[in-house]
Amino acid sequence: MIDKDLELYYRNASDMFATQGWKTLMSDLENNANNINSVEYTKNGEDLHFRKGQLSVLGSILTLENQLREAEEQALIAEDYEDEAA
């Protein structure tokens, strides 16, 4: 059985992903990522590294929903496997 705290975490995240606010945030972040990813506005090497860091953070947030859904699926598969082994 999945830990109750983990189950609650996944449920709360799923509820959040379903909100209009989350969808708006994702749209805004995707637009920001497109602007940050433009080398046209990169001034120098330091700015390039800064932009790389920004894109890394944005990428983590933009893929959070899929990451958590996959983690939940893996937890459920592991739970099924443990139930079958018992």
Coordinates of C-alpha atoms in Angstrom, one line a residue:
M1 CA 0.0 0.0 0.0
I2 CA 1.3 3.5 -0.9
D3 CA 2.2 5.5 2.1
K4 CA -0.8 7.7 3.1
D5 CA 1.3 10.9 3.1
L6 CA 2.6 10.1 -0.4
E7 CA -0.9 9.3 -1.6
L8 CA -2.1 12.7 -0.2
Y9 CA 0.9 14.4 -1.9
Y10 CA 0.0 12.9 -5.3
R11 CA -3.7 13.8 -4.8
N12 CA -3.0 17.4 -3.9
A13 CA -0.6 17.7 -6.8
S14 CA -3.2 16.3 -9.2
D15 CA -5.8 18.8 -7.8
M16 CA -3.3 21.6 -8.4
F17 CA -2.6 20.5 -12.0
A18 CA -6.3 20.6 -12.8
T19 CA -6.7 24.3 -11.8
Q20 CA -6.9 27.1 -14.3
G21 CA -4.2 28.9 -12.3
W22 CA -1.7 26.0 -12.9
K23 CA -2.6 26.1 -16.7
T24 CA -2.0 29.8 -16.8
L25 CA 1.3 29.5 -14.9
M26 CA 2.5 26.8 -17.4
S27 CA 1.6 29.0 -20.3
D28 CA 3.4 32.0 -18.9
L29 CA 6.5 29.9 -18.1
E30 CA 6.5 28.4 -21.6
N31 CA 6.5 31.9 -23.0
N32 CA 9.3 32.9 -20.6
A33 CA 11.3 29.9 -21.6
N34 CA 11.1 30.7 -25.2
N35 CA 12.3 34.3 -24.6
I36 CA 15.1 33.1 -22.3
N37 CA 16.2 30.5 -24.8
S38 CA 16.9 33.1 -27.4
V39 CA 20.6 33.7 -28.0
E40 CA 19.7 36.9 -29.7
Y41 CA 19.5 38.7 -26.4
T42 CA 22.5 36.9 -24.8
K43 CA 25.1 39.6 -23.9
N44 CA 28.1 37.4 -22.9
G45 CA 29.2 34.1 -21.5
E46 CA 28.1 35.0 -18.0
D47 CA 24.6 35.8 -19.3
L48 CA 24.6 32.6 -21.3
H49 CA 25.3 30.6 -18.1
F50 CA 22.6 32.5 -16.2
R51 CA 20.1 31.8 -18.9
K52 CA 21.1 28.1 -18.9
G53 CA 20.3 28.0 -15.1
Q54 CA 17.0 29.8 -15.7
L55 CA 16.1 27.2 -18.4
S56 CA 17.0 24.4 -16.1
V57 CA 14.7 25.6 -13.4
L58 CA 11.9 26.3 -15.9
G59 CA 12.3 22.9 -17.4
S60 CA 11.9 21.3 -14.0
I61 CA 8.7 23.2 -13.3
L62 CA 7.3 22.7 -16.8
T63 CA 7.8 18.9 -16.5
L64 CA 6.7 18.6 -12.9
E65 CA 3.2 17.3 -13.7
N66 CA 4.6 14.5 -15.9
Q67 CA 7.3 13.7 -13.4
L68 CA 4.8 13.3 -10.6
R69 CA 2.4 11.3 -12.6
E70 CA 5.2 8.9 -13.6
A71 CA 6.3 8.6 -10.0
E72 CA 2.8 7.8 -8.9
E73 CA 2.5 5.2 -11.6
Q74 CA 5.8 3.6 -10.5
A75 CA 4.6 3.6 -6.9
L76 CA 1.4 1.9 -7.9
I77 CA 3.3 -0.7 -9.9
A78 CA 5.6 -1.4 -7.0
E79 CA 2.6 -1.7 -4.7
D80 CA 1.0 -4.2 -7.0
Y81 CA 4.2 -6.2 -7.2
E82 CA 4.5 -6.2 -3.4
D83 CA 0.9 -7.4 -3.1
E84 CA 1.5 -10.2 -5.6
A85 CA 4.7 -11.3 -3.8
A86 CA 2.9 -11.4 -0.4

